[in-house]
Structures are given as C-alpha cells and as structure tokens.
Coordinates of C-alpha atoms in Angstrom, one line a residue:
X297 CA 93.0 66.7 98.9
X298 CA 92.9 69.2 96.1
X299 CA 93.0 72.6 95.8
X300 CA 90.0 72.7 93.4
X301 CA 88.5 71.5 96.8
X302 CA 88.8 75.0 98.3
X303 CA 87.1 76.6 95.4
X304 CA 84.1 79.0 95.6
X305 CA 82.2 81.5 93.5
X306 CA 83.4 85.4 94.5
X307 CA 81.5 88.1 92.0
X308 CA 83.9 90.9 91.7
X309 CA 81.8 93.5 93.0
X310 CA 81.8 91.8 96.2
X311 CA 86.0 92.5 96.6
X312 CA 86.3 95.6 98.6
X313 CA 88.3 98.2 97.2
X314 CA 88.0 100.8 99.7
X315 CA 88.0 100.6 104.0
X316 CA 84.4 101.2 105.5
X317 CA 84.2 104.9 107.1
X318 CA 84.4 103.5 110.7
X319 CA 86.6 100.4 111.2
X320 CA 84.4 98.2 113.6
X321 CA 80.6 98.8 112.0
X322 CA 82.4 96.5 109.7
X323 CA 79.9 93.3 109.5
X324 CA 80.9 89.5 111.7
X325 CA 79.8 86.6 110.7
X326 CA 80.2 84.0 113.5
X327 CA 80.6 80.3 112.5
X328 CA 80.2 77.5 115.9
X329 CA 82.9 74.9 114.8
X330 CA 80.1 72.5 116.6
X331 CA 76.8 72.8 115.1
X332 CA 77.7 75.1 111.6
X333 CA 75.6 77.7 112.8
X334 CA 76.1 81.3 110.9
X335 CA 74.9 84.6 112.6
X336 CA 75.4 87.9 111.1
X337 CA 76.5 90.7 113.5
X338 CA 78.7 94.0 113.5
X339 CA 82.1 93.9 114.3
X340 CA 81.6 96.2 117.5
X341 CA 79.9 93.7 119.1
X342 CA 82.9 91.5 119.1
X343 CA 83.4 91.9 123.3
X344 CA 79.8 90.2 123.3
X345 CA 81.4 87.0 121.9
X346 CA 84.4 86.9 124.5
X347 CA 84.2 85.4 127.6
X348 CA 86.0 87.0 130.7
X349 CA 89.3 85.1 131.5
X350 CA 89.8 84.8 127.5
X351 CA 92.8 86.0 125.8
X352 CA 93.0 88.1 122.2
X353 CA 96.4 87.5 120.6
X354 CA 97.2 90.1 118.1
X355 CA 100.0 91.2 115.2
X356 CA 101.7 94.3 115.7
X357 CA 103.2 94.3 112.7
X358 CA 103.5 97.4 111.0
X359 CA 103.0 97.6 106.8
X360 CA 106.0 99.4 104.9
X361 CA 105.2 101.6 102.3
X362 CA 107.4 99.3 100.6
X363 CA 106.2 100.2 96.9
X364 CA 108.7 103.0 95.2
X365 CA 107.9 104.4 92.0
X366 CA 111.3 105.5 90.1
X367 CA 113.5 105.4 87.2
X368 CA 116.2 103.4 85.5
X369 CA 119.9 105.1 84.9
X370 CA 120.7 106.6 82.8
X371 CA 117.6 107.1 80.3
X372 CA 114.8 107.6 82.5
X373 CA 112.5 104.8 81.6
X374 CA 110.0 103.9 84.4
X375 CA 110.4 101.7 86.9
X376 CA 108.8 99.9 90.0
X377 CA 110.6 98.6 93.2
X378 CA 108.8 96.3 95.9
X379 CA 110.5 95.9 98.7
X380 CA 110.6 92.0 100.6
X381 CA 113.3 91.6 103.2
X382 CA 115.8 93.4 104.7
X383 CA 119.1 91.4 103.8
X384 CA 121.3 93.8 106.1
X385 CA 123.9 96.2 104.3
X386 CA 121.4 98.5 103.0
X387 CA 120.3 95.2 100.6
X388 CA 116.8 94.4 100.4
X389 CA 115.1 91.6 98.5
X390 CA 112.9 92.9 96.3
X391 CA 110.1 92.5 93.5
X392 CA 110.9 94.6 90.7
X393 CA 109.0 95.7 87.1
X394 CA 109.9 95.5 84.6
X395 CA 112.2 92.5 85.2
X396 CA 113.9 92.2 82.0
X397 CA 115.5 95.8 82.0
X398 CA 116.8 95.4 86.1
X399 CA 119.2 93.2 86.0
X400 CA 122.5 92.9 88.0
X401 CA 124.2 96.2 87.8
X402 CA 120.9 98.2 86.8
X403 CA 121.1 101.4 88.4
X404 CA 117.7 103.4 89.5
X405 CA 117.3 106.7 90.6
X406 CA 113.9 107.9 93.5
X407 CA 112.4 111.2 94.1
X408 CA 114.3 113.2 91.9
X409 CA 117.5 111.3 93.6
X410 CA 116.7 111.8 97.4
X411 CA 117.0 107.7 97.0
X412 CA 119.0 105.7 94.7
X413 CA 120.1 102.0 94.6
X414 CA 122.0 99.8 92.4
X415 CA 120.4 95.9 91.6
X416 CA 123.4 93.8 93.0
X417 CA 122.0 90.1 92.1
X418 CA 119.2 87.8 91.5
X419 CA 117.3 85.6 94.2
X420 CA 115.0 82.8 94.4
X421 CA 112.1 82.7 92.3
X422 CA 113.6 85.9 90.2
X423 CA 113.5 88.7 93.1
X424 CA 116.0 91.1 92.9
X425 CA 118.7 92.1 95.1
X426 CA 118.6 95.7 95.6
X427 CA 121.3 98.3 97.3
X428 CA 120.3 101.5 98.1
X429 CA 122.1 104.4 98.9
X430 CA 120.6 107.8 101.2
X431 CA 121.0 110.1 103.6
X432 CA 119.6 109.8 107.4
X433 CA 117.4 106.7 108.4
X434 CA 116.2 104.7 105.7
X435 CA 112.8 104.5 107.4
X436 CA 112.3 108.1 107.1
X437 CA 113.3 108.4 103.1
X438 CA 110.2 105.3 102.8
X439 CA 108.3 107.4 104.8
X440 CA 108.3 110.5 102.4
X441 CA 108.9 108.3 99.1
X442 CA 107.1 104.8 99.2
X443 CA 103.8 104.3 98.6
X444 CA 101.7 101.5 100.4
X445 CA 101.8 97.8 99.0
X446 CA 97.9 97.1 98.4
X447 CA 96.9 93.9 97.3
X448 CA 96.6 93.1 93.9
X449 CA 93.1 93.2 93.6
X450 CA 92.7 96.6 95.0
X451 CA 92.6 99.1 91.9
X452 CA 91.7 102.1 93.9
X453 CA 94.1 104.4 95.3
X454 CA 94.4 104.3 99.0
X455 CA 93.7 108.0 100.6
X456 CA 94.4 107.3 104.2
X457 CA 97.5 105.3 104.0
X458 CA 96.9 104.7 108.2
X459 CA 93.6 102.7 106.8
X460 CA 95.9 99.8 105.6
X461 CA 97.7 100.1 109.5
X462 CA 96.1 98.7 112.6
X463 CA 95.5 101.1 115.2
X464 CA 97.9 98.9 117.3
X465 CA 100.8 98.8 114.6
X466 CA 104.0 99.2 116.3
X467 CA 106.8 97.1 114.6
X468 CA 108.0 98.0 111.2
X469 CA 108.2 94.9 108.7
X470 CA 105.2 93.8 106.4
X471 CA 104.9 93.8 103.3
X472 CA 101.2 93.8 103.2
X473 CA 98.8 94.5 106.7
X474 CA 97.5 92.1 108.7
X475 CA 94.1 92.5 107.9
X476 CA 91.9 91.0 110.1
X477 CA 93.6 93.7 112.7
X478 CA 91.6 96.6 110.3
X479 CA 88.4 96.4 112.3
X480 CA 89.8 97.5 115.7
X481 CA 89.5 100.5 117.0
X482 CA 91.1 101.8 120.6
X483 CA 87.5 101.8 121.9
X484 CA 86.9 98.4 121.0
X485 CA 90.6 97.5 122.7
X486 CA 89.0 99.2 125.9
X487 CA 85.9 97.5 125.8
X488 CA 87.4 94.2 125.3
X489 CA 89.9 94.7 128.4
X490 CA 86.8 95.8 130.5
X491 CA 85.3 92.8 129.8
X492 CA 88.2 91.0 131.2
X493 CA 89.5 89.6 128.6
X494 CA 93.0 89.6 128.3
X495 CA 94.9 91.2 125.4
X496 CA 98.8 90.3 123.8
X497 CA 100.7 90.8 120.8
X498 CA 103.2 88.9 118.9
X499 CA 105.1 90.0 115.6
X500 CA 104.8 88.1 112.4
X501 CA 105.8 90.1 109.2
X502 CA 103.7 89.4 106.4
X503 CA 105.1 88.6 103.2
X504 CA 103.9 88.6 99.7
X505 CA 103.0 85.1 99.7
X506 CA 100.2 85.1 101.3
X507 CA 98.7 86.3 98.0
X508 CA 100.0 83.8 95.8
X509 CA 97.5 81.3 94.4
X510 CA 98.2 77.4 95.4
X511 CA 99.4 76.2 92.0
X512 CA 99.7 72.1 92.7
X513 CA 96.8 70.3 91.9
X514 CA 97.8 68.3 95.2
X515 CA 97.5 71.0 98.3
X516 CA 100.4 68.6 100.0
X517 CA 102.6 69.3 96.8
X518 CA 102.6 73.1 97.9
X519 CA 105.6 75.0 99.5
X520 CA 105.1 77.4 101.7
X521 CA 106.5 80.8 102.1
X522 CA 108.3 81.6 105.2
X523 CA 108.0 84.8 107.7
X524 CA 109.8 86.2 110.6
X525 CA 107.2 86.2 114.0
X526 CA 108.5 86.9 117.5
X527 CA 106.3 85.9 120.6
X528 CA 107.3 88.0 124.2
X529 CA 107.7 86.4 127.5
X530 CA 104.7 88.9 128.4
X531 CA 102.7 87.1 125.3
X532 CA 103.8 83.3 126.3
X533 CA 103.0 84.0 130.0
X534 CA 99.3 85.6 129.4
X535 CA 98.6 82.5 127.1
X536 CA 99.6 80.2 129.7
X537 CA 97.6 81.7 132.7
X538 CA 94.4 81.8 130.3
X539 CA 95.0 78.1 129.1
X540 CA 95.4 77.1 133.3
X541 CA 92.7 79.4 134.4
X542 CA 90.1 77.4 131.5
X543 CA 90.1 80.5 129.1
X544 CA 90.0 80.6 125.5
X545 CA 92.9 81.7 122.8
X546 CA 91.3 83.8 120.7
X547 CA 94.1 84.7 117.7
X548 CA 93.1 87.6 115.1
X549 CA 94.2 86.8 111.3
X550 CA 95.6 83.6 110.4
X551 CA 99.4 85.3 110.9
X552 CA 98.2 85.4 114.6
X553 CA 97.3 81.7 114.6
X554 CA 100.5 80.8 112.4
X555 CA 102.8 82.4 114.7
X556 CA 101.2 80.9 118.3
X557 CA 101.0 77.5 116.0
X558 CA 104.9 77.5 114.9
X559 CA 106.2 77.3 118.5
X560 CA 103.2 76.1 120.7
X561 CA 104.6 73.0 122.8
X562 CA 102.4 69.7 122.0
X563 CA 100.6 70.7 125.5
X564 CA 100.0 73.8 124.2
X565 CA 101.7 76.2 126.3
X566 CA 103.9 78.8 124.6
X567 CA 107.5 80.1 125.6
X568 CA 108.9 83.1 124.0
X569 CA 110.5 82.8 120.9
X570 CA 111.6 85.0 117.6
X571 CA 112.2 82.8 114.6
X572 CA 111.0 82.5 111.0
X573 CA 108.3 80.0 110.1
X574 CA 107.1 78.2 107.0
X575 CA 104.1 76.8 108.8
X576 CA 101.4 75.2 106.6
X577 CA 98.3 74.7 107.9
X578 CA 95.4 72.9 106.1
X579 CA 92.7 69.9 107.3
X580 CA 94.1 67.4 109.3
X581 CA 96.3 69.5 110.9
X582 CA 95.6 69.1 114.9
X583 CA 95.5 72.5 116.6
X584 CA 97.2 73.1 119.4
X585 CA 96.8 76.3 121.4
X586 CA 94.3 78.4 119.0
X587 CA 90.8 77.8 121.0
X588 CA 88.6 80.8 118.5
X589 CA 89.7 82.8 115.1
X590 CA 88.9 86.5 114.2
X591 CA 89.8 86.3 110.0
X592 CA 89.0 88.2 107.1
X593 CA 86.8 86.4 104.3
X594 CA 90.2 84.9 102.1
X595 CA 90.8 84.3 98.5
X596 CA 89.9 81.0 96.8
X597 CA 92.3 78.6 96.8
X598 CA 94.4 80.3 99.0
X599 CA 96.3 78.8 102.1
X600 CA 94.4 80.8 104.3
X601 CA 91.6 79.6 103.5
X602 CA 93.2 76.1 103.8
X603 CA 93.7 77.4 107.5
X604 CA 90.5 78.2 108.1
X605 CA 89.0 75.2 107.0
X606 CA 91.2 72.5 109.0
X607 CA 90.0 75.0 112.1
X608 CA 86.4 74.8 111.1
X609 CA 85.7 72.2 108.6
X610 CA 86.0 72.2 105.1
X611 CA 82.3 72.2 104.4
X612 CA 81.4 74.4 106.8
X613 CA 83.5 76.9 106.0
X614 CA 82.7 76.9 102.3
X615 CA 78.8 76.9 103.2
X616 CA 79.4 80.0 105.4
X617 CA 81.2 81.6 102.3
X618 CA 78.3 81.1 100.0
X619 CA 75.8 82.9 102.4
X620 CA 78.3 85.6 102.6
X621 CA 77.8 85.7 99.0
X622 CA 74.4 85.6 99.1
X623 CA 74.1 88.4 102.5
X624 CA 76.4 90.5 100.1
X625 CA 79.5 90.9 102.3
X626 CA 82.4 92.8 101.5
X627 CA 85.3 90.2 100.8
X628 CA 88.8 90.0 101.4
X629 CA 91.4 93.0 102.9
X630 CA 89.2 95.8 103.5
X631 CA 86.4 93.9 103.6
X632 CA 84.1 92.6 106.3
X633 CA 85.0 89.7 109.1
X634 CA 84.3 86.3 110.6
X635 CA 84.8 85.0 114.1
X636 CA 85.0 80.9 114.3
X637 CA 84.4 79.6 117.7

C-alpha cells in the first residue's frame, strides 16, 4: 500500500488556526464502520452516541510549554529551543534553530538568564542534547519562560495557552496536546458519567512525530516514532468489566487507541502497564480492544490517518473526508471532530 493512497485535497482555509469560543459546539461527524453512513452533529451531543455500560478511555497528558525563545553566548544572536525528552540530569533532547550555530558546547542564555543551558551532544536524526542550569523546579522556570509548542501549521499566536490543554490534563510530558481531548468540557464529563458510561485515563506523551509526513513511497518501509504511555490498574480493570459486561471501548485520539493497542492481550483484556511504544497502526492491522474512536480530522498522509483507516476502511474514511470538505469543517488540531463506531 502506498502512501499516495492516503492522499486527499485540504484547502488551506479549512486548517484551523484558532480554538472555537466554546470547546464542545465544536461540529461531529459520525462514520458507522458498517454501512459508511456520515451524519453531521455537534460535539455536545457526544453522550447521545454512548451507550450505558460503555467505557471512554482518555489521555491525561499534559502539553509543556516546551518552546523557549533565547539567545546564543556570547554574542546574542537569536535562538530557538524545543524541548523532546527528558534524558535525566537536567538533559533534555531537544529540537533546536538554527542548527548549524548549536553545536556541542554552544552555550545559550533564557529570560535575561533566569534559565541557561549548555548543548552537550548530538542525537538521532540531529536533535540536540541540551543541559540546563536554574534555580527551584524546572517546571516552574517553563512555566514563566516557555511558550506553547503549536503545530506547524498554526501561524496564529495562541491567547489562552489552557486552549491547547484538556480540561482533564493532569500529567506533565507532551510535546504537542492530545487533540481530540480539546472538545471536552467538565459538563460534558458529567453528562457522559450520568449516562452511565464509564470513564478512565491512561498517559501517553505525545511526541513530535506525530507531525512528520510519511516519506517512503511504501507505508511498510516507514519507522515509527516511539512514546512513553502508562495504563493504571484502575484503567485495565474498568476495560475489563466493560468488555465482560458486553460494553464498548470508546478511545479518544489515536494516542488513546495506540496506548490500549500496545499492551491489549490477543483476547483483549488489558493489565496495567507503563512502557514506551512504537506502535504502527495502518489497514490490516486486526484491532483488538478499541470497539469506537473519538479523533480529530488528521493530516494527509499521516500515520494517523493510516490509523483511522485500518479502523474504518480506507475508502470510507477518505469519502467521509471529502464531505468534510465539502460541509466546510474545520480541520486538524483546533479543528472540528469525528466519532467512528
């Protein structure tokens, strides 16, 4: 299969650049995996598509503000740090601009020198390795200094950095949200509850690659980027009595469905587990605990989209796309929804 197969036609205008004023009138397309039929609804009526006894697995993942705007020592020419993973020892991984002036032993200097660091060495794929040096907790310096890590695509400025955080965000670690998360609000948390669905959380931290473009003609040829995830006991157990008791899985984003995928058993029960996961999923691939997905509208030729299509059909998916095109929806990170059943 190639991945000019998971092409399709976006107009830019169509890429949201800023969040909608009120997180769930966001619009939901639902897809049936059985007969290809496409509704158009508003994300607030989400607890209409659950069925009591289901389960909605979600990421509580919480984004950095992992981009730090700075300069290079001594000289003051400008410079751009991105952090990617924390390599312990106050070393992160990191993406840095411009490249070819950070090299090992490049020292750079943040807000007026509350924050400085030193490049210590090179990584895969030409990441840096950065060492910083503060004072007090490291979270708190990002908190006051780094900016949020918007997509590429984005061009505005974000005003509400809480926008690119779901409401349930608890666990620091992402490099970029987990967006199909966005649209919940706690009222829609409630109403899902009271409809007796059941509700859990896992961990998976989101890394830059989900943005990177498939670049192998062959999708089989592509290697995948990996992420940390934990699953609770509490998360494996709620699973398991929803599976026994006939309910559905209902994951939200594809890092959702990634994680529960990387350590389902081939019955598809779940025990807790913390571990990182290069999972690749694209059609073919058999699923084995994901029963319905809540996902935002992805990038061409991306692996998420790959995802989506092994869960609901290549063709469908891609027909679904094109009427979002035509019903004008708002497309990927900030933009509107689907719900595949």
């Amino acid at each position: 299969m190639k991945t000019s197969d998971f092409y399709y036609d976006l107009p830019p205008e169509l890429i949201a650049q800023t969040p909608i004023e009120k997180r769930d009138d966001s619009r939901l397309m639902t897809l049936s995996r059985a007969t290809g039929a496409v509704e158009h609804r508003r994300f607030y009526e989400l607890p209409d598509l659950l069925n009591p006894g289901d389960c909605l697995i979600l990421n509580d993942s919480r984004v950095l503000p992992a981009r730090l705007l700075g300069q290079r020592l001594p000289g003051g020419g400008a410079c751009e740090v991105l952090l990617l993973i924390d390599r312990g020892e106050k070393t992160w991984e990191c993406l840095v601009r411009p490249g070819r002036k950070m090299r090992t032993g490049a020292k750079l200097s943040f807000g007026g020198g509350e924050l400085t660091a030193e490049v210590v060495g090179e990584a895969e794929g030409g990441n840096r390795l950065v060492r910083f040096d503060y004072e007090g907790i490291f979270l708190e310096v990002l908190e006051r200094l780094g900016k949020m890590p918007l997509p590429p695509y984005i061009k505005e400025e974000l005003q509400d950095r809480e926008r690119y955080q779901t409401v349930y965000s608890k666990v620091v670690g992402s490099a970029a949200a987990p967006t199909a998360g966005l649209h919940f609000t706690p009222e829609l948390l409630e109403r899902i509850a009271a409809k007796g669905a059941g509700i859990g959380y896992v961990t998976l931290h989101v890394g830059l690659g989900t943005f990177r473009p498939v670049k192998e003609e062959n999708i089989t040829d592509h290697e995948m980027h990996r992420e940390y995830c934990v699953i609770p006991q509490e998360t494996a157990d709620l699973i398991n009595r929803t599976k026994a008791d006939g309910g559905r899985c209902v994951c939200v984003g594809t890092t959702s469905c990634r994680t529960l995928e990387s350590w389902a058993n081939e019955d598809g029960t779940m025990e807790a587990k913390a571990g990182w996961t290069g999972i690749y999923i694209y059609p073919g691939y058999k699923f084995k605990v994901m029963d319905a997905l809540v996902t935002n509208f992805h990038l061409p030729e991306s692996t998420l989209i790959m995802l989506v299509s092994a869960f609901a059909g290549r063709e469908q998916v891609l027909a679904a796309y094109e009427e979002a095109v035509r019903e004008r929806y708002r497309f990927f990170s900030f933009g509107d929804a689907m719900f595949l059943y």
